[in-house]
Amino acid sequence: MTGIIDITSPGATGSTGTAGITVLAGGVGGARFVRGLRELLSSGSGGATPITVIANTGDDMWLTGLRVCPDLDSLMYTLGGANDEVRGWGRAGETERVSAELTAYGVGWPWFTLGDLDLSTHIARTSMLRDGLTLTEATARIAERWQPGVTLLPATDDEVETHVEIVDPETGESRPIHFEEWWVRHRAQVPAVRFINRGIERARATDAAASAIADAEVVLLAPSNPVVSIGTIVALPGIAEALRSTAAPVVGVSPIIGGSAVRGMADACLRAIGVETSALAVGEHYGARSAGGIIDGWLVGDEDVASVPHLSAAGIASAAAPLWMTDVAATAAMADAALALASRVAR
Ligand code: GDP
Ligand code: CA
């Protein structure tokens, strides 16, 4: 443990009681990182430091009449110990009988699997939303069952969905499709012209999410997709402002190691916004808080140690560490390195 989190002297404890560590996260990558952070903090002496996770909701959609929230569910299942470790997403021991029936009716997306166990989460969530709960409230109710050991907050209660403008390979015309259609059906192989946060004009981050940033002792950006996970959260009115004004150090962990997106297709997203697939370029894209950006510190992989002086020149404190989330222990060590960097920039 690094010492910045001293639970005997909690920082600015707001009425929400969220002092502790706040993490901005997408789905699978974010969930793995938070699991390591939770492990690190639970093994420390003096009791557990509270963790609040602000989850991306840009991947959410209405499908077969149900509200599906892929990133919230990845976080919930992984932290609740119910995820399929081999496949990397969804519930362990899953079956797909209902999905096959829905396909027979021509309902839903045949290329987007909704497992039977997973469907129960979507039904439960939709039922709560129909009863008038906000997504934040519904997520808290779902967490009562899974006990993720962190406070899980959707970044917004409003429906803001990531769409991708593509040039239709058949018609040659450009049109927007839902992010999940681009990602899962087309495997991000159809070039993205741009990303659209549909509904953002009417949306705001929740007060709970903004307060979790304002009241935190440390804010971490998980090594999640910089464009469609972290980028989508930061685009919500209220989030960037909170990141720029919080008294807490803000430290990000690179999702790019040695010029590679590790798992997944983040490079296709970065290409669309004109950012190179490198730890340095993503750090500079987030930018130093001292220069109007959103981070104070940027943890890169050992493979990218050469970028550290360049980041310093850009006003971003940087350090190199092993960033492969191979298992929980390795990920806990990575979270420890992020907190050490936070403690360096906090001084
Ligand atoms: P998604 O919403 O399920 O796509 O997950 P996230 O956005 O939270 O995380 C996906 C990103 O995690 C990928 O784009 C990778 O760049 C990153 N990632 C995956 N595995 C690792 C790893 O072992 N180490 C690091 N540093 N990044 C990783
Ligand atoms: Ca996602």
Coordinates of C-alpha atoms and ligand atoms in Angstrom, one line a residue:
M1 CA 0.0 0.0 0.0
T2 CA 1.1 3.4 -0.9
G3 CA 0.0 5.6 2.0
I4 CA -2.2 8.2 0.2
I5 CA -5.3 6.4 1.4
D6 CA -5.3 7.0 5.1
I7 CA -8.7 6.1 6.3
T8 CA -8.1 7.7 9.7
S9 CA -8.2 11.1 8.0
P10 CA -10.7 11.0 5.2
G11 CA -10.6 13.8 2.8
A12 CA -13.4 16.1 1.9
T13 CA -16.3 13.9 3.1
G14 CA -19.3 15.2 1.3
S15 CA -22.9 14.3 2.3
T16 CA -22.8 11.4 -0.1
G17 CA -20.0 9.8 1.9
T18 CA -18.1 8.9 -1.2
A19 CA -14.6 9.8 0.1
G20 CA -12.3 7.1 -1.0
I21 CA -11.3 6.1 -4.5
T22 CA -13.5 6.8 -7.4
V23 CA -12.8 4.9 -10.7
L24 CA -14.2 5.7 -14.1
A25 CA -14.7 2.5 -16.0
G26 CA -16.0 0.7 -19.0
G27 CA -17.0 -3.0 -19.0
V28 CA -14.6 -5.9 -19.2
G29 CA -11.3 -3.9 -18.9
G30 CA -12.7 -1.7 -16.2
A31 CA -14.1 -4.6 -14.2
R32 CA -10.8 -6.5 -14.2
F33 CA -9.0 -3.3 -13.0
V34 CA -11.6 -2.6 -10.2
R35 CA -11.3 -6.2 -9.1
G36 CA -7.6 -5.8 -8.6
L37 CA -8.0 -2.5 -6.8
R38 CA -10.6 -4.0 -4.5
E39 CA -8.2 -6.9 -3.8
L40 CA -5.4 -4.4 -3.0
L41 CA -7.5 -2.3 -0.6
S42 CA -9.1 -5.3 1.2
S43 CA -5.6 -6.7 1.9
G44 CA -4.5 -3.4 3.6
S45 CA -4.6 -2.9 7.3
G46 CA -7.1 -0.5 8.9
G47 CA -10.3 -1.6 7.1
A48 CA -11.5 -1.2 3.6
T49 CA -11.3 2.1 1.7
P50 CA -14.6 2.7 -0.1
I51 CA -14.5 2.4 -3.9
T52 CA -17.0 4.1 -6.1
V53 CA -17.2 3.1 -9.8
I54 CA -18.7 5.4 -12.4
A55 CA -19.7 3.2 -15.3
N56 CA -20.1 3.9 -18.9
T57 CA -23.7 3.7 -20.1
G58 CA -23.0 4.6 -23.8
D59 CA -23.3 0.9 -24.8
D60 CA -26.8 0.7 -23.4
M61 CA -29.7 -0.1 -25.6
W62 CA -33.4 -1.2 -25.7
L63 CA -33.4 -4.7 -27.2
T64 CA -36.4 -7.1 -27.3
G65 CA -38.2 -4.5 -25.1
L66 CA -35.5 -4.7 -22.4
R67 CA -33.0 -2.2 -21.2
V68 CA -29.6 -3.8 -21.6
C69 CA -26.5 -2.2 -19.9
P70 CA -23.5 -4.1 -21.0
D71 CA -20.8 -2.3 -19.1
L72 CA -22.8 -2.1 -15.8
D73 CA -23.4 -5.8 -16.1
S74 CA -19.8 -6.7 -16.8
L75 CA -18.8 -4.8 -13.7
M76 CA -21.6 -6.4 -11.6
Y77 CA -21.0 -10.0 -12.8
T78 CA -17.2 -9.7 -12.5
L79 CA -17.2 -8.0 -9.1
G80 CA -20.0 -10.3 -7.9
G81 CA -18.0 -13.4 -8.9
A82 CA -20.7 -14.5 -11.5
N83 CA -18.8 -13.8 -14.7
D84 CA -17.7 -16.3 -17.3
E85 CA -13.9 -16.1 -16.9
V86 CA -13.2 -18.1 -20.1
R87 CA -15.4 -16.2 -22.5
G88 CA -14.5 -12.9 -20.7
W89 CA -18.1 -11.6 -20.6
G90 CA -21.5 -12.6 -19.5
R91 CA -22.6 -15.1 -16.8
A92 CA -20.8 -18.3 -16.0
G93 CA -22.9 -21.4 -16.8
E94 CA -25.0 -19.6 -19.3
T95 CA -27.5 -21.1 -21.8
E96 CA -29.3 -19.5 -24.7
R97 CA -32.7 -21.1 -25.0
V98 CA -34.7 -17.8 -24.8
S99 CA -32.4 -16.1 -27.4
A100 CA -33.1 -19.0 -29.8
E101 CA -36.8 -18.5 -29.3
L102 CA -36.6 -14.8 -29.9
T103 CA -34.6 -15.3 -33.1
A104 CA -37.4 -17.7 -34.2
Y105 CA -39.8 -14.8 -33.8
G106 CA -37.5 -12.5 -35.7
V107 CA -37.1 -10.3 -32.6
G108 CA -33.8 -8.8 -31.5
W109 CA -30.4 -9.1 -33.0
P110 CA -29.4 -12.6 -33.9
W111 CA -25.7 -11.7 -33.7
F112 CA -26.1 -10.3 -30.2
T113 CA -26.4 -13.1 -27.7
L114 CA -28.7 -12.6 -24.7
G115 CA -28.1 -15.5 -22.4
D116 CA -30.9 -16.9 -20.3
L117 CA -29.4 -15.9 -17.0
D118 CA -28.3 -12.5 -18.4
L119 CA -31.9 -11.9 -19.6
S120 CA -33.2 -12.1 -16.1
T121 CA -31.0 -9.1 -15.2
H122 CA -32.4 -7.2 -18.1
I123 CA -36.0 -8.1 -17.2
A124 CA -35.4 -7.2 -13.5
R125 CA -33.8 -3.9 -14.5
T126 CA -36.6 -3.0 -17.0
S127 CA -39.2 -3.9 -14.4
M128 CA -37.6 -1.5 -11.9
L129 CA -37.3 1.3 -14.5
R130 CA -41.0 0.7 -15.4
D131 CA -41.8 1.1 -11.7
G132 CA -40.2 4.5 -11.9
L133 CA -36.8 3.9 -10.4
T134 CA -33.8 5.7 -12.0
L135 CA -31.0 3.7 -13.5
T136 CA -28.9 4.6 -10.4
E137 CA -31.6 3.2 -8.1
A138 CA -32.1 0.1 -10.2
T139 CA -28.4 -0.5 -10.2
A140 CA -28.3 -0.3 -6.5
R141 CA -31.1 -2.8 -6.2
I142 CA -29.4 -5.2 -8.5
A143 CA -26.2 -4.7 -6.5
E144 CA -28.0 -5.9 -3.4
R145 CA -28.0 -9.3 -4.9
W146 CA -24.4 -9.3 -6.3
Q147 CA -22.6 -7.5 -3.5
P148 CA -19.9 -6.1 -5.8
G149 CA -18.1 -4.6 -2.8
V150 CA -18.0 -1.2 -4.5
T151 CA -20.6 1.5 -5.0
L152 CA -21.6 1.1 -8.7
L153 CA -23.0 4.2 -10.3
P154 CA -24.1 4.7 -13.9
A155 CA -22.5 7.9 -15.2
T156 CA -26.0 9.2 -16.1
D157 CA -29.6 8.3 -15.6
D158 CA -30.4 9.7 -19.1
E159 CA -30.4 7.6 -22.2
V160 CA -27.3 8.6 -24.1
E161 CA -26.3 5.9 -26.6
T162 CA -23.1 5.7 -28.6
H163 CA -23.8 5.5 -32.3
V164 CA -21.1 5.1 -35.0
E165 CA -21.4 6.7 -38.3
I166 CA -20.3 4.3 -41.0
V167 CA -20.2 4.3 -44.7
D168 CA -22.5 1.4 -45.7
P169 CA -20.4 -1.0 -47.7
E170 CA -23.4 -1.9 -49.9
T171 CA -25.0 1.5 -50.6
G172 CA -22.0 3.8 -50.2
E173 CA -24.1 6.1 -48.0
S174 CA -23.1 7.1 -44.5
R175 CA -25.5 6.2 -41.7
P176 CA -25.3 5.8 -38.0
I177 CA -25.6 2.4 -36.3
H178 CA -25.6 1.5 -32.6
F179 CA -22.2 1.0 -31.2
E180 CA -22.9 -2.6 -30.3
E181 CA -23.9 -3.3 -34.0
W182 CA -20.5 -1.9 -35.1
W183 CA -18.6 -3.7 -32.4
V184 CA -20.2 -7.1 -32.2
R185 CA -21.8 -7.6 -35.7
H186 CA -19.1 -5.8 -37.7
R187 CA -16.2 -6.5 -35.3
A188 CA -15.2 -2.8 -35.8
Q189 CA -14.0 -3.8 -39.3
V190 CA -16.2 -1.2 -41.1
P191 CA -14.3 2.1 -40.7
A192 CA -15.9 4.5 -38.2
V193 CA -16.4 8.0 -39.6
R194 CA -17.2 9.4 -36.2
F195 CA -18.9 8.6 -32.9
I196 CA -22.2 10.2 -31.9
N197 CA -23.5 10.4 -28.3
R198 CA -27.1 10.3 -29.2
G199 CA -29.3 12.1 -26.6
I200 CA -26.4 14.0 -25.0
E201 CA -28.1 17.4 -25.6
R202 CA -30.7 16.5 -23.0
A203 CA -28.4 14.6 -20.6
R204 CA -26.4 15.2 -17.5
A205 CA -24.1 13.2 -15.3
T206 CA -26.0 12.2 -12.1
D207 CA -25.3 14.3 -9.0
A208 CA -24.0 11.1 -7.4
A209 CA -21.4 10.6 -10.1
A210 CA -20.3 14.2 -10.0
S211 CA -20.1 14.2 -6.2
A212 CA -18.1 10.9 -6.3
I213 CA -15.5 12.8 -8.3
A214 CA -15.6 16.0 -6.2
D215 CA -15.5 14.2 -2.9
A216 CA -12.9 11.5 -3.7
E217 CA -9.5 11.3 -2.2
V218 CA -8.2 9.8 -5.5
V219 CA -9.8 9.5 -8.9
L220 CA -8.5 6.8 -11.2
L221 CA -9.3 6.3 -14.9
A222 CA -9.4 2.5 -15.5
P223 CA -7.5 1.1 -18.5
S224 CA -10.7 1.2 -20.4
N225 CA -11.4 2.1 -24.0
P226 CA -10.4 5.8 -24.2
V227 CA -13.0 6.6 -26.8
V228 CA -16.2 4.6 -26.2
S229 CA -15.8 4.0 -22.4
I230 CA -13.8 6.8 -20.7
G231 CA -14.5 9.2 -23.6
T232 CA -18.2 8.7 -23.4
I233 CA -18.3 9.2 -19.6
V234 CA -16.2 12.4 -19.8
A235 CA -18.4 13.8 -22.6
L236 CA -21.4 13.9 -20.2
P237 CA -22.1 17.4 -19.0
G238 CA -20.9 17.5 -15.4
I239 CA -18.1 15.0 -15.6
A240 CA -15.2 16.9 -17.2
E241 CA -16.1 19.9 -14.9
A242 CA -15.9 17.7 -11.8
L243 CA -12.6 16.1 -13.0
R244 CA -11.1 19.6 -13.6
S245 CA -12.2 21.0 -10.2
T246 CA -11.8 18.1 -7.8
A247 CA -9.1 18.5 -5.1
A248 CA -8.2 14.8 -5.6
P249 CA -5.3 13.7 -7.8
V250 CA -6.6 12.2 -11.1
V251 CA -4.5 9.4 -12.4
G252 CA -5.2 7.3 -15.5
V253 CA -3.9 3.8 -16.4
S254 CA -3.0 3.2 -20.0
P255 CA -5.2 0.7 -21.9
I256 CA -2.5 0.7 -24.6
I257 CA 0.7 -1.3 -24.1
G258 CA 3.5 -1.2 -26.6
G259 CA 1.3 0.3 -29.3
S260 CA -1.3 -2.5 -28.9
A261 CA -4.9 -2.4 -27.5
V262 CA -4.1 -5.6 -25.7
R263 CA -7.6 -7.2 -26.0
G264 CA -10.2 -5.8 -28.3
M265 CA -10.4 -3.2 -30.9
A266 CA -9.7 0.1 -29.3
D267 CA -7.3 1.0 -32.1
A268 CA -10.3 1.2 -34.5
C269 CA -11.9 3.7 -32.1
L270 CA -8.7 5.8 -31.7
R271 CA -8.2 5.9 -35.5
A272 CA -11.7 7.4 -35.9
I273 CA -10.8 10.3 -33.6
G274 CA -7.4 10.8 -35.0
V275 CA -5.4 9.6 -32.0
E276 CA -2.5 7.2 -32.5
T277 CA -2.7 3.8 -30.7
S278 CA 0.1 4.5 -28.2
A279 CA 0.2 5.1 -24.4
L280 CA 1.8 8.5 -25.1
A281 CA -0.9 9.7 -27.5
V282 CA -3.7 8.6 -25.3
G283 CA -2.1 10.3 -22.3
E284 CA -1.7 13.5 -24.3
H285 CA -5.3 13.1 -25.6
Y286 CA -6.6 13.1 -22.0
G287 CA -4.2 16.0 -21.3
A288 CA -2.8 17.6 -18.2
R289 CA -5.3 19.2 -15.8
S290 CA -2.8 22.1 -15.4
A291 CA -3.4 22.7 -19.2
G292 CA -7.2 22.2 -19.4
G293 CA -7.1 18.4 -19.6
I294 CA -8.4 15.8 -17.2
I295 CA -5.4 14.0 -15.7
D296 CA -2.5 14.8 -13.4
G297 CA -0.8 11.4 -13.7
W298 CA -0.6 8.7 -16.4
L299 CA 0.7 5.2 -15.7
V300 CA 2.2 3.5 -18.7
G301 CA 3.4 -0.1 -19.3
D302 CA 7.1 -0.9 -18.8
E303 CA 7.2 -1.3 -22.6
D304 CA 6.4 2.4 -22.9
V305 CA 8.9 3.8 -20.4
A306 CA 10.4 5.9 -23.2
S307 CA 7.2 8.0 -23.2
V308 CA 7.6 9.2 -19.6
P309 CA 9.8 12.2 -20.3
H310 CA 7.5 13.3 -23.1
L311 CA 4.5 13.1 -20.8
S312 CA 6.4 15.1 -18.2
A313 CA 7.1 17.8 -20.8
A314 CA 3.3 17.9 -21.4
G315 CA 2.7 18.5 -17.7
I316 CA 1.6 14.9 -16.9
A317 CA 3.4 13.1 -14.1
S318 CA 4.1 9.6 -15.4
A319 CA 5.6 6.3 -14.3
A320 CA 6.0 2.9 -15.9
A321 CA 4.9 -0.4 -14.4
P322 CA 3.7 -3.9 -15.6
L323 CA 0.2 -3.2 -16.9
W324 CA -0.9 -6.7 -18.0
M325 CA -4.0 -7.7 -16.0
T326 CA -3.1 -11.4 -16.2
D327 CA -4.6 -12.3 -12.8
V328 CA -6.0 -10.5 -9.7
A329 CA -2.6 -10.3 -8.0
A330 CA -0.9 -8.7 -11.0
T331 CA -3.8 -6.3 -11.4
A332 CA -3.7 -5.4 -7.7
A333 CA 0.0 -4.5 -8.1
M334 CA -0.9 -2.3 -11.1
A335 CA -3.6 -0.5 -9.0
D336 CA -0.9 0.0 -6.3
A337 CA 1.4 1.6 -8.8
A338 CA -1.5 3.9 -9.9
L339 CA -2.1 4.9 -6.2
A340 CA 1.7 5.5 -5.7
L341 CA 1.6 7.8 -8.7
A342 CA -1.5 9.5 -7.3
S343 CA 0.3 10.1 -4.0
R344 CA 3.3 11.6 -5.9
V345 CA 1.1 14.1 -7.8
A346 CA -1.0 14.9 -4.6
R347 CA 2.1 16.3 -2.9
Ligands
GDP1 P1 -15.4 -2.9 -22.6 O1 -16.4 -1.9 -22.2 O2 -15.9 -4.3 -22.2 O3 -14.9 -2.9 -24.0 O4 -14.2 -2.7 -21.6 P2 -13.3 -1.5 -21.2 O5 -13.6 -0.3 -22.1 O6 -13.5 -1.2 -19.8 O7 -11.9 -2.0 -21.5 C1 -11.4 -2.4 -22.7 C2 -10.0 -2.0 -22.9 O8 -9.2 -2.6 -21.9 C3 -9.3 -2.5 -24.2 O9 -9.6 -1.6 -25.2 C4 -7.9 -2.6 -23.8 O10 -7.2 -1.5 -24.3 C5 -7.8 -2.6 -22.3 N1 -7.2 -3.8 -21.7 C6 -7.7 -5.1 -21.8 N2 -6.8 -5.9 -21.2 C7 -5.9 -5.1 -20.6 C8 -4.7 -5.4 -19.9 O11 -4.4 -6.5 -19.5 N3 -3.9 -4.3 -19.5 C9 -4.2 -3.0 -19.9 N4 -3.4 -2.1 -19.5 N5 -5.3 -2.8 -20.6 C10 -6.1 -3.8 -21.0
CA2 CA -18.3 -1.2 -23.2

